[in-house]
mmCIF file of C-alpha atoms in Angstrom:
data_model
loop_
_atom_site.group_PDB
_atom_site.id
_atom_site.type_symbol
_atom_site.label_atom_id
_atom_site.label_comp_id
_atom_site.label_asym_id
_atom_site.label_seq_id
_atom_site.Cartn_x
_atom_site.Cartn_y
_atom_site.Cartn_z
ATOM 1 C CA UNK A 1 -98.549 -45.224 20.324
ATOM 2 C CA UNK A 2 -101.828 -48.019 21.018
ATOM 3 C CA UNK A 3 -102.331 -50.930 18.908
ATOM 4 C CA UNK A 4 -105.097 -49.593 17.128
ATOM 5 C CA UNK A 5 -103.243 -45.959 16.101
ATOM 6 C CA UNK A 6 -100.111 -48.039 14.984
ATOM 7 C CA UNK A 7 -102.155 -50.577 12.589
ATOM 8 C CA UNK A 8 -103.565 -47.312 11.736
ATOM 9 C CA UNK A 9 -100.130 -45.723 10.932
ATOM 10 C CA UNK A 10 -99.732 -49.113 8.702
ATOM 11 C CA UNK A 11 -102.317 -48.297 5.758
ATOM 12 C CA UNK A 12 -99.855 -46.204 4.870
ATOM 13 C CA UNK A 13 -97.312 -48.888 3.984
ATOM 14 C CA UNK A 14 -98.160 -49.745 0.334
ATOM 15 C CA UNK A 15 -97.887 -53.004 -0.135
ATOM 16 C CA UNK A 16 -95.866 -55.112 -2.950
ATOM 17 C CA UNK A 17 -96.255 -58.744 -2.099
ATOM 18 C CA UNK A 18 -92.999 -61.105 -2.812
ATOM 19 C CA UNK A 19 -93.946 -62.871 -5.848
ATOM 20 C CA UNK A 20 -92.940 -66.221 -4.510
ATOM 21 C CA UNK A 21 -92.787 -66.537 -0.925
ATOM 22 C CA UNK A 22 -91.654 -69.431 0.499
ATOM 23 C CA UNK A 23 -94.761 -72.223 0.208
ATOM 24 C CA UNK A 24 -95.954 -73.499 4.197
ATOM 25 C CA UNK A 25 -93.908 -76.951 3.510
ATOM 26 C CA UNK A 26 -90.408 -74.941 2.454
ATOM 27 C CA UNK A 27 -91.778 -72.320 5.949
ATOM 28 C CA UNK A 28 -92.346 -75.133 8.753
ATOM 29 C CA UNK A 29 -88.969 -76.874 7.269
ATOM 30 C CA UNK A 30 -87.465 -73.548 7.904
ATOM 31 C CA UNK A 31 -88.931 -73.052 11.270
ATOM 32 C CA UNK A 32 -87.560 -76.194 12.570
ATOM 33 C CA UNK A 33 -84.545 -76.247 15.011
ATOM 34 C CA UNK A 34 -84.609 -72.541 15.083
ATOM 35 C CA UNK A 35 -80.777 -70.909 15.543
ATOM 36 C CA UNK A 36 -80.020 -67.341 15.491
ATOM 37 C CA UNK A 37 -80.558 -64.912 12.704
ATOM 38 C CA UNK A 38 -80.077 -67.865 9.346
ATOM 39 C CA UNK A 39 -83.256 -67.469 8.826
ATOM 40 C CA UNK A 40 -85.003 -64.980 6.643
ATOM 41 C CA UNK A 41 -89.170 -63.347 5.742
ATOM 42 C CA UNK A 42 -90.822 -62.654 2.777
ATOM 43 C CA UNK A 43 -90.856 -59.190 3.391
ATOM 44 C CA UNK A 44 -89.391 -56.118 4.116
ATOM 45 C CA UNK A 45 -90.271 -53.243 5.400
ATOM 46 C CA UNK A 46 -88.948 -49.402 3.375
ATOM 47 C CA UNK A 47 -88.697 -45.661 4.053
ATOM 48 C CA UNK A 48 -86.651 -42.976 2.125
ATOM 49 C CA UNK A 49 -86.037 -39.773 3.895
ATOM 50 C CA UNK A 50 -84.476 -37.036 1.846
ATOM 51 C CA UNK A 51 -83.359 -33.552 2.957
ATOM 52 C CA UNK A 52 -85.644 -31.403 0.225
ATOM 53 C CA UNK A 53 -88.876 -34.399 0.638
ATOM 54 C CA UNK A 54 -88.835 -35.383 4.348
ATOM 55 C CA UNK A 55 -89.801 -39.244 4.703
ATOM 56 C CA UNK A 56 -92.129 -40.124 1.799
ATOM 57 C CA UNK A 57 -92.508 -43.648 -0.054
ATOM 58 C CA UNK A 58 -93.732 -45.977 3.367
ATOM 59 C CA UNK A 59 -93.839 -49.689 1.767
ATOM 60 C CA UNK A 60 -93.440 -53.187 2.264
ATOM 61 C CA UNK A 61 -91.488 -55.045 -0.436
ATOM 62 C CA UNK A 62 -90.561 -58.578 -0.957
ATOM 63 C CA UNK A 63 -87.399 -59.189 0.734
ATOM 64 C CA UNK A 64 -84.559 -59.184 -1.428
ATOM 65 C CA UNK A 65 -80.878 -58.334 -2.170
ATOM 66 C CA UNK A 66 -80.515 -54.134 -2.519
ATOM 67 C CA UNK A 67 -79.205 -52.009 -5.243
ATOM 68 C CA UNK A 68 -77.093 -49.298 -4.418
ATOM 69 C CA UNK A 69 -74.428 -46.882 -5.655
ATOM 70 C CA UNK A 70 -70.820 -48.135 -4.932
ATOM 71 C CA UNK A 71 -70.524 -44.346 -3.783
ATOM 72 C CA UNK A 72 -72.955 -44.114 -1.488
ATOM 73 C CA UNK A 73 -71.909 -43.083 2.394
ATOM 74 C CA UNK A 74 -72.838 -46.092 4.432
ATOM 75 C CA UNK A 75 -70.257 -47.624 2.125
ATOM 76 C CA UNK A 76 -67.131 -45.917 2.820
ATOM 77 C CA UNK A 77 -68.061 -43.559 6.042
ATOM 78 C CA UNK A 78 -69.895 -46.341 8.110
ATOM 79 C CA UNK A 79 -73.308 -43.466 8.404
ATOM 80 C CA UNK A 80 -75.379 -46.682 9.877
ATOM 81 C CA UNK A 81 -77.411 -46.773 12.746
ATOM 82 C CA UNK A 82 -79.802 -50.371 13.891
ATOM 83 C CA UNK A 83 -81.418 -51.990 16.454
ATOM 84 C CA UNK A 84 -83.300 -56.073 17.480
ATOM 85 C CA UNK A 85 -86.170 -56.276 19.241
ATOM 86 C CA UNK A 86 -88.757 -59.268 19.160
ATOM 87 C CA UNK A 87 -91.845 -60.744 18.531
ATOM 88 C CA UNK A 88 -93.030 -63.491 20.404
ATOM 89 C CA UNK A 89 -96.016 -65.786 19.504
ATOM 90 C CA UNK A 90 -98.512 -66.377 22.907
ATOM 91 C CA UNK A 91 -99.868 -69.587 23.338
ATOM 92 C CA UNK A 92 -103.793 -67.960 22.053
ATOM 93 C CA UNK A 93 -101.805 -67.552 19.614
ATOM 94 C CA UNK A 94 -101.870 -63.540 19.812
ATOM 95 C CA UNK A 95 -98.428 -61.378 18.176
ATOM 96 C CA UNK A 96 -96.327 -59.343 21.238
ATOM 97 C CA UNK A 97 -93.708 -57.502 21.154
ATOM 98 C CA UNK A 98 -91.738 -56.378 24.054
ATOM 99 C CA UNK A 99 -91.254 -52.112 24.796
ATOM 100 C CA UNK A 100 -91.184 -51.451 20.973
ATOM 101 C CA UNK A 101 -91.644 -47.753 21.860
ATOM 102 C CA UNK A 102 -87.963 -47.262 23.766
ATOM 103 C CA UNK A 103 -86.695 -49.770 20.480
ATOM 104 C CA UNK A 104 -87.485 -46.833 18.632
ATOM 105 C CA UNK A 105 -86.402 -43.875 20.253
ATOM 106 C CA UNK A 106 -83.008 -44.854 20.985
ATOM 107 C CA UNK A 107 -82.668 -45.837 17.372
ATOM 108 C CA UNK A 108 -83.162 -41.859 17.504
ATOM 109 C CA UNK A 109 -81.110 -41.396 19.706
ATOM 110 C CA UNK A 110 -78.602 -42.949 17.433
ATOM 111 C CA UNK A 111 -79.061 -41.712 14.489
ATOM 112 C CA UNK A 112 -79.156 -38.196 16.071
ATOM 113 C CA UNK A 113 -74.785 -39.250 16.712
ATOM 114 C CA UNK A 114 -74.342 -40.552 14.074
ATOM 115 C CA UNK A 115 -75.539 -37.338 11.742
ATOM 116 C CA UNK A 116 -78.952 -39.090 9.601
ATOM 117 C CA UNK A 117 -82.047 -38.576 9.668
ATOM 118 C CA UNK A 118 -84.171 -39.213 12.838
ATOM 119 C CA UNK A 119 -87.051 -41.543 12.025
ATOM 120 C CA UNK A 120 -90.356 -40.518 13.779
ATOM 121 C CA UNK A 121 -91.757 -43.314 16.219
ATOM 122 C CA UNK A 122 -95.223 -43.321 14.145
ATOM 123 C CA UNK A 123 -93.297 -44.814 11.288
ATOM 124 C CA UNK A 124 -91.051 -46.958 13.160
ATOM 125 C CA UNK A 125 -93.752 -48.488 14.806
ATOM 126 C CA UNK A 126 -96.489 -49.152 11.747
ATOM 127 C CA UNK A 127 -92.819 -50.161 9.985
ATOM 128 C CA UNK A 128 -93.473 -52.994 12.435
ATOM 129 C CA UNK A 129 -97.586 -53.595 12.633
ATOM 130 C CA UNK A 130 -97.474 -53.731 8.637
ATOM 131 C CA UNK A 131 -94.553 -56.023 8.211
ATOM 132 C CA UNK A 132 -95.546 -58.488 10.861
ATOM 133 C CA UNK A 133 -99.116 -58.471 9.391
ATOM 134 C CA UNK A 134 -98.290 -59.697 6.604
ATOM 135 C CA UNK A 135 -95.732 -62.564 7.112
ATOM 136 C CA UNK A 136 -96.816 -63.538 10.740
ATOM 137 C CA UNK A 137 -97.480 -66.588 9.615
ATOM 138 C CA UNK A 138 -93.094 -66.311 10.832
ATOM 139 C CA UNK A 139 -93.893 -65.956 13.783
ATOM 140 C CA UNK A 140 -92.384 -68.946 15.412
ATOM 141 C CA UNK A 141 -94.335 -70.965 18.375
ATOM 142 C CA UNK A 142 -91.960 -72.984 19.843
ATOM 143 C CA UNK A 143 -90.323 -72.488 23.227
ATOM 144 C CA UNK A 144 -87.534 -69.926 23.522
ATOM 145 C CA UNK A 145 -87.837 -68.706 19.750
ATOM 146 C CA UNK A 146 -89.631 -65.137 18.433
ATOM 147 C CA UNK A 147 -89.924 -63.094 15.113
ATOM 148 C CA UNK A 148 -86.163 -61.221 15.840
ATOM 149 C CA UNK A 149 -86.903 -57.588 13.910
ATOM 150 C CA UNK A 150 -83.822 -55.637 12.632
ATOM 151 C CA UNK A 151 -84.617 -52.306 12.007
ATOM 152 C CA UNK A 152 -81.833 -49.693 10.648
ATOM 153 C CA UNK A 153 -80.813 -46.943 8.584
ATOM 154 C CA UNK A 154 -78.564 -46.232 5.907
ATOM 155 C CA UNK A 155 -77.141 -43.228 4.272
ATOM 156 C CA UNK A 156 -77.651 -44.262 0.481
ATOM 157 C CA UNK A 157 -75.877 -40.766 -0.778
ATOM 158 C CA UNK A 158 -74.350 -40.578 -3.562
ATOM 159 C CA UNK A 159 -71.221 -38.689 -2.708
ATOM 160 C CA UNK A 160 -68.079 -39.103 -1.563
ATOM 161 C CA UNK A 161 -67.151 -35.573 0.748
ATOM 162 C CA UNK A 162 -67.745 -36.303 4.120
ATOM 163 C CA UNK A 163 -71.177 -34.810 5.153
ATOM 164 C CA UNK A 164 -74.059 -35.921 7.133
ATOM 165 C CA UNK A 165 -76.238 -37.612 4.012
ATOM 166 C CA UNK A 166 -78.807 -36.257 1.714
ATOM 167 C CA UNK A 167 -80.242 -39.543 1.192
ATOM 168 C CA UNK A 168 -81.315 -41.924 3.462
ATOM 169 C CA UNK A 169 -82.933 -45.600 3.434
ATOM 170 C CA UNK A 170 -84.903 -46.928 6.877
ATOM 171 C CA UNK A 171 -85.404 -50.809 6.280
ATOM 172 C CA UNK A 172 -86.630 -53.022 8.113
ATOM 173 C CA UNK A 173 -85.728 -56.913 8.185
ATOM 174 C CA UNK A 174 -87.463 -59.907 10.659
ATOM 175 C CA UNK A 175 -85.660 -63.359 11.150
ATOM 176 C CA UNK A 176 -87.818 -66.146 12.937
ATOM 177 C CA UNK A 177 -85.073 -67.276 15.562
ATOM 178 C CA UNK A 178 -84.061 -69.660 18.344
ATOM 179 C CA UNK A 179 -82.026 -68.520 21.417
ATOM 180 C CA UNK A 180 -78.747 -66.597 20.644
ATOM 181 C CA UNK A 181 -76.751 -69.683 23.329
ATOM 182 C CA UNK A 182 -77.703 -72.641 20.849
ATOM 183 C CA UNK A 183 -78.363 -75.358 23.755
ATOM 184 C CA UNK A 184 -80.660 -73.782 26.144
ATOM 185 C CA UNK A 185 -79.538 -72.017 29.531
ATOM 186 C CA UNK A 186 -75.979 -72.863 30.528
ATOM 187 C CA UNK A 187 -73.046 -70.705 31.895
ATOM 188 C CA UNK A 188 -70.881 -69.113 29.410
ATOM 189 C CA UNK A 189 -66.890 -67.643 29.696
ATOM 190 C CA UNK A 190 -65.978 -64.500 29.353
ATOM 191 C CA UNK A 191 -62.151 -63.337 28.313
ATOM 192 C CA UNK A 192 -61.726 -59.815 30.206
ATOM 193 C CA UNK A 193 -60.298 -58.176 26.942
ATOM 194 C CA UNK A 194 -56.156 -55.835 28.110
ATOM 195 C CA UNK A 195 -55.712 -54.437 24.491
ATOM 196 C CA UNK A 196 -58.872 -53.970 22.964
ATOM 197 C CA UNK A 197 -61.269 -51.376 23.694
ATOM 198 C CA UNK A 198 -64.946 -51.259 22.647
ATOM 199 C CA UNK A 199 -65.393 -47.205 22.912
ATOM 200 C CA UNK A 200 -63.693 -44.000 24.636
ATOM 201 C CA UNK A 201 -65.278 -40.640 25.856
ATOM 202 C CA UNK A 202 -66.791 -38.814 23.687
ATOM 203 C CA UNK A 203 -67.433 -41.881 20.809
ATOM 204 C CA UNK A 204 -69.919 -43.661 19.859
ATOM 205 C CA UNK A 205 -70.622 -46.519 22.428
ATOM 206 C CA UNK A 206 -73.558 -45.418 23.246
ATOM 207 C CA UNK A 207 -75.125 -45.107 20.057
ATOM 208 C CA UNK A 208 -76.141 -49.038 18.658
ATOM 209 C CA UNK A 209 -73.733 -48.476 15.257
ATOM 210 C CA UNK A 210 -72.493 -51.357 13.069
ATOM 211 C CA UNK A 211 -69.296 -50.125 14.178
ATOM 212 C CA UNK A 212 -69.190 -50.404 17.209
ATOM 213 C CA UNK A 213 -69.640 -53.748 16.506
ATOM 214 C CA UNK A 214 -67.069 -54.394 14.258
ATOM 215 C CA UNK A 215 -63.857 -53.247 15.843
ATOM 216 C CA UNK A 216 -65.027 -56.351 18.579
ATOM 217 C CA UNK A 217 -64.881 -58.612 16.076
ATOM 218 C CA UNK A 218 -61.393 -59.177 16.330
ATOM 219 C CA UNK A 219 -60.793 -59.298 20.271
ATOM 220 C CA UNK A 220 -64.376 -61.515 19.635
ATOM 221 C CA UNK A 221 -62.113 -64.039 17.176
ATOM 222 C CA UNK A 222 -59.539 -64.165 19.813
ATOM 223 C CA UNK A 223 -60.730 -64.765 22.697
ATOM 224 C CA UNK A 224 -62.740 -67.495 20.984
ATOM 225 C CA UNK A 225 -58.942 -69.045 20.141
ATOM 226 C CA UNK A 226 -58.351 -68.908 24.223
ATOM 227 C CA UNK A 227 -61.173 -70.727 24.749
ATOM 228 C CA UNK A 228 -64.037 -68.051 25.783
ATOM 229 C CA UNK A 229 -66.884 -67.297 24.742
ATOM 230 C CA UNK A 230 -68.104 -63.610 25.009
ATOM 231 C CA UNK A 231 -65.367 -60.510 25.445
ATOM 232 C CA UNK A 232 -65.739 -57.527 28.548
ATOM 233 C CA UNK A 233 -64.097 -55.231 27.600
ATOM 234 C CA UNK A 234 -62.889 -52.026 29.959
ATOM 235 C CA UNK A 235 -62.654 -48.237 30.111
ATOM 236 C CA UNK A 236 -60.070 -46.954 27.430
ATOM 237 C CA UNK A 237 -59.101 -43.887 30.388
ATOM 238 C CA UNK A 238 -58.328 -46.083 32.452
ATOM 239 C CA UNK A 239 -57.948 -49.108 31.739
ATOM 240 C CA UNK A 240 -58.940 -51.025 34.900
ATOM 241 C CA UNK A 241 -63.023 -50.210 35.048
ATOM 242 C CA UNK A 242 -65.719 -52.436 33.164
ATOM 243 C CA UNK A 243 -68.229 -51.707 30.485
ATOM 244 C CA UNK A 244 -69.891 -53.989 28.797
ATOM 245 C CA UNK A 245 -69.654 -57.058 26.144
ATOM 246 C CA UNK A 246 -69.294 -57.148 22.761
ATOM 247 C CA UNK A 247 -73.153 -56.880 22.112
ATOM 248 C CA UNK A 248 -74.808 -57.723 26.431
ATOM 249 C CA UNK A 249 -74.409 -55.139 29.418
ATOM 250 C CA UNK A 250 -72.874 -57.394 32.507
ATOM 251 C CA UNK A 251 -73.842 -57.572 36.305
ATOM 252 C CA UNK A 252 -73.095 -58.558 39.272
ATOM 253 C CA UNK A 253 -74.566 -60.378 42.549
ATOM 254 C CA UNK A 254 -72.889 -59.590 44.956
ATOM 255 C CA UNK A 255 -73.169 -62.489 48.385
ATOM 256 C CA UNK A 256 -75.344 -59.771 50.406
ATOM 257 C CA UNK A 257 -77.711 -59.889 47.276
ATOM 258 C CA UNK A 258 -77.403 -56.584 46.076
ATOM 259 C CA UNK A 259 -76.635 -56.265 42.733
ATOM 260 C CA UNK A 260 -73.967 -53.975 41.131
ATOM 261 C CA UNK A 261 -73.966 -52.789 37.201
ATOM 262 C CA UNK A 262 -71.709 -50.327 35.420
ATOM 263 C CA UNK A 263 -73.432 -46.489 35.440
ATOM 264 C CA UNK A 264 -74.535 -45.267 31.831
ATOM 265 C CA UNK A 265 -71.383 -42.762 31.246
ATOM 266 C CA UNK A 266 -71.939 -42.562 26.884
ATOM 267 C CA UNK A 267 -69.586 -45.231 26.748
ATOM 268 C CA UNK A 268 -72.107 -48.188 26.950
ATOM 269 C CA UNK A 269 -75.326 -48.714 25.261
ATOM 270 C CA UNK A 270 -78.461 -47.765 27.109
ATOM 271 C CA UNK A 271 -79.824 -51.391 26.512
ATOM 272 C CA UNK A 272 -83.352 -52.244 26.837
ATOM 273 C CA UNK A 273 -82.971 -54.937 28.606
ATOM 274 C CA UNK A 274 -80.903 -53.643 31.058
ATOM 275 C CA UNK A 275 -83.259 -51.061 32.503
ATOM 276 C CA UNK A 276 -86.022 -53.800 32.500
ATOM 277 C CA UNK A 277 -83.884 -56.410 34.650
ATOM 278 C CA UNK A 278 -82.897 -53.530 36.948
ATOM 279 C CA UNK A 279 -86.860 -52.833 37.240
ATOM 280 C CA UNK A 280 -86.996 -56.925 38.013
ATOM 281 C CA UNK A 281 -84.892 -57.246 40.008
ATOM 282 C CA UNK A 282 -85.670 -53.613 42.381
ATOM 283 C CA UNK A 283 -89.050 -55.627 42.272
ATOM 284 C CA UNK A 284 -88.000 -58.248 44.683
ATOM 285 C CA UNK A 285 -86.135 -56.007 47.079
ATOM 286 C CA UNK A 286 -82.934 -56.503 45.661
ATOM 287 C CA UNK A 287 -80.566 -53.436 46.143
ATOM 288 C CA UNK A 288 -79.904 -52.586 42.342
ATOM 289 C CA UNK A 289 -76.658 -50.114 42.303
ATOM 290 C CA UNK A 290 -75.567 -48.275 39.180
ATOM 291 C CA UNK A 291 -71.713 -47.852 39.433
ATOM 292 C CA UNK A 292 -68.618 -47.643 38.546
ATOM 293 C CA UNK A 293 -66.882 -51.503 38.502
ATOM 294 C CA UNK A 294 -63.293 -52.171 39.278
ATOM 295 C CA UNK A 295 -61.738 -54.906 37.728
ATOM 296 C CA UNK A 296 -60.001 -55.799 40.456
ATOM 297 C CA UNK A 297 -63.391 -55.187 42.778
ATOM 298 C CA UNK A 298 -64.954 -58.036 40.456
ATOM 299 C CA UNK A 299 -61.851 -60.392 40.532
ATOM 300 C CA UNK A 300 -61.697 -60.301 43.983
ATOM 301 C CA UNK A 301 -64.895 -60.472 44.521
ATOM 302 C CA UNK A 302 -65.411 -63.436 42.610
ATOM 303 C CA UNK A 303 -62.151 -65.037 44.283
ATOM 304 C CA UNK A 304 -63.674 -63.703 48.621
ATOM 305 C CA UNK A 305 -66.825 -64.783 46.930
ATOM 306 C CA UNK A 306 -68.231 -61.564 47.899
ATOM 307 C CA UNK A 307 -69.387 -61.758 44.190
ATOM 308 C CA UNK A 308 -71.274 -64.722 44.166
ATOM 309 C CA UNK A 309 -73.054 -64.644 40.017
ATOM 310 C CA UNK A 310 -72.459 -62.680 37.225
ATOM 311 C CA UNK A 311 -74.868 -61.931 34.177
ATOM 312 C CA UNK A 312 -74.858 -60.867 31.138
ATOM 313 C CA UNK A 313 -78.003 -59.157 29.374
ATOM 314 C CA UNK A 314 -79.573 -58.223 25.961
ATOM 315 C CA UNK A 315 -82.298 -58.442 23.642
ATOM 316 C CA UNK A 316 -80.938 -61.970 21.622
ATOM 317 C CA UNK A 317 -79.747 -63.314 24.982
ATOM 318 C CA UNK A 318 -82.376 -62.003 26.991
ATOM 319 C CA UNK A 319 -79.800 -62.879 30.184
ATOM 320 C CA UNK A 320 -76.899 -65.899 30.311
ATOM 321 C CA UNK A 321 -75.206 -66.473 33.121
ATOM 322 C CA UNK A 322 -71.127 -65.868 33.532
ATOM 323 C CA UNK A 323 -69.765 -68.795 35.070
ATOM 324 C CA UNK A 324 -65.933 -68.598 34.018
ATOM 325 C CA UNK A 325 -63.776 -65.247 33.396
ATOM 326 C CA UNK A 326 -60.253 -64.774 32.524
ATOM 327 C CA UNK A 327 -57.186 -62.250 31.523
ATOM 328 C CA UNK A 328 -53.997 -62.649 30.677
ATOM 329 C CA UNK A 329 -52.982 -62.854 34.356
ATOM 330 C CA UNK A 330 -56.035 -64.299 35.850
ATOM 331 C CA UNK A 331 -58.564 -67.174 35.756
ATOM 332 C CA UNK A 332 -61.597 -67.515 38.074
ATOM 333 C CA UNK A 333 -64.815 -69.496 38.402
ATOM 334 C CA UNK A 334 -67.653 -67.733 39.011
ATOM 335 C CA UNK A 335 -69.967 -68.565 42.386
ATOM 336 C CA UNK A 336 -70.116 -73.136 40.867
ATOM 337 C CA UNK A 337 -69.169 -72.017 37.806
ATOM 338 C CA UNK A 338 -73.407 -72.652 37.429
ATOM 339 C CA UNK A 339 -76.105 -70.429 36.926
ATOM 340 C CA UNK A 340 -77.490 -68.930 40.013
ATOM 341 C CA UNK A 341 -80.649 -68.148 41.798
ATOM 342 C CA UNK A 342 -80.947 -64.694 40.890
ATOM 343 C CA UNK A 343 -79.642 -65.293 37.470
ATOM 344 C CA UNK A 344 -82.102 -67.745 37.070
ATOM 345 C CA UNK A 345 -85.064 -65.721 38.943
ATOM 346 C CA UNK A 346 -84.348 -63.193 36.904
ATOM 347 C CA UNK A 347 -84.386 -64.404 33.003
ATOM 348 C CA UNK A 348 -87.642 -66.187 34.393
ATOM 349 C CA UNK A 349 -89.782 -63.312 34.819
ATOM 350 C CA UNK A 350 -88.430 -61.302 31.820
ATOM 351 C CA UNK A 351 -89.582 -64.764 30.108
ATOM 352 C CA UNK A 352 -93.350 -65.309 31.814
ATOM 353 C CA UNK A 353 -93.662 -61.850 30.884
ATOM 354 C CA UNK A 354 -92.151 -61.416 26.932
ATOM 355 C CA UNK A 355 -94.646 -64.971 26.033
ATOM 356 C CA UNK A 356 -97.954 -63.651 28.205
ATOM 357 C CA UNK A 357 -96.972 -66.779 31.206
ATOM 358 C CA UNK A 358 -97.230 -63.781 33.628
ATOM 359 C CA UNK A 359 -99.229 -60.223 33.793
ATOM 360 C CA UNK A 360 -97.717 -57.521 32.369
ATOM 361 C CA UNK A 361 -97.782 -55.237 35.761
ATOM 362 C CA UNK A 362 -95.866 -52.970 33.634
ATOM 363 C CA UNK A 363 -97.134 -52.393 30.351
ATOM 364 C CA UNK A 364 -94.145 -52.829 28.557
ATOM 365 C CA UNK A 365 -96.061 -55.833 26.160
ATOM 366 C CA UNK A 366 -97.985 -54.410 22.360
ATOM 367 C CA UNK A 367 -100.059 -56.525 20.782
ATOM 368 C CA UNK A 368 -99.632 -56.876 16.772
ATOM 369 C CA UNK A 369 -101.519 -59.285 16.276
#
């Protein structure tokens, strides 16, 4: 959908302005020294679906608590999926999205897997246009900041029986945010989890649903207690093949320049940042191989020097270097423990496109203001 088409579609959203928006002084204070996901804008977008009427009642309304019946299906059966994308303020004051159609299409795939109504892509794009337009002053302009957008679908059918909901709400909220890992670009440490698994064959690993992330929280807490920042999960079938981090895809760079990443197999979320990174690496004449990577191959490669860099990527964290990895029976330092050249180069190339510092030859950016 073009910017003009999105603006036209956004006109279908009824606007109810927040009667008590943040003052310019309050907004400036909240935009100062931003962390990730802590502040929220004045409004949110919303569309309702019913089995009888389809998608209807498109509106932008004041940000605030939801009134929900205690029997709503999302509260009992986790009928929920979500997305994450960003709006970037460019130096000329304009605001752009990064590959939003890919997020809208993935939201549809996730909804299908969780038996939720699929939001039309036009409504997805129009909701973003409508919300960013009304809350445009919340898009920050400091380095490494953005307006993080969180679209989500929840089952709001009032019924305790187990079946697909006959009422679904789509909501879009926005959060002006700083870097996901506060403190700039620095290597993170990874705990390789042996006892818990993120997903299994035929499960919901490829869907961006809240249950996948809820299941990762206990291992994350335990990893933090051991002194590690993030958790890397292995496959449930063999317990020896890399899958992904709790919220990011993983890459390994070999000494010959070949880049390895786990293949999309139904257990792994097909990341928008992941596919973009692969494209950028290949355009830098690096060979990217998508295949199964065993833990023993990764560990032995790091120890021997055959694997010289490891990095993770995702919408929130962008591209993050990995400096140390460990588990119950090993601990290794990746390279010299510092961000590698390939990691830094692909991160710089990606963020230059996102913030308008480099030409977007891929057609990834979509202007909204």
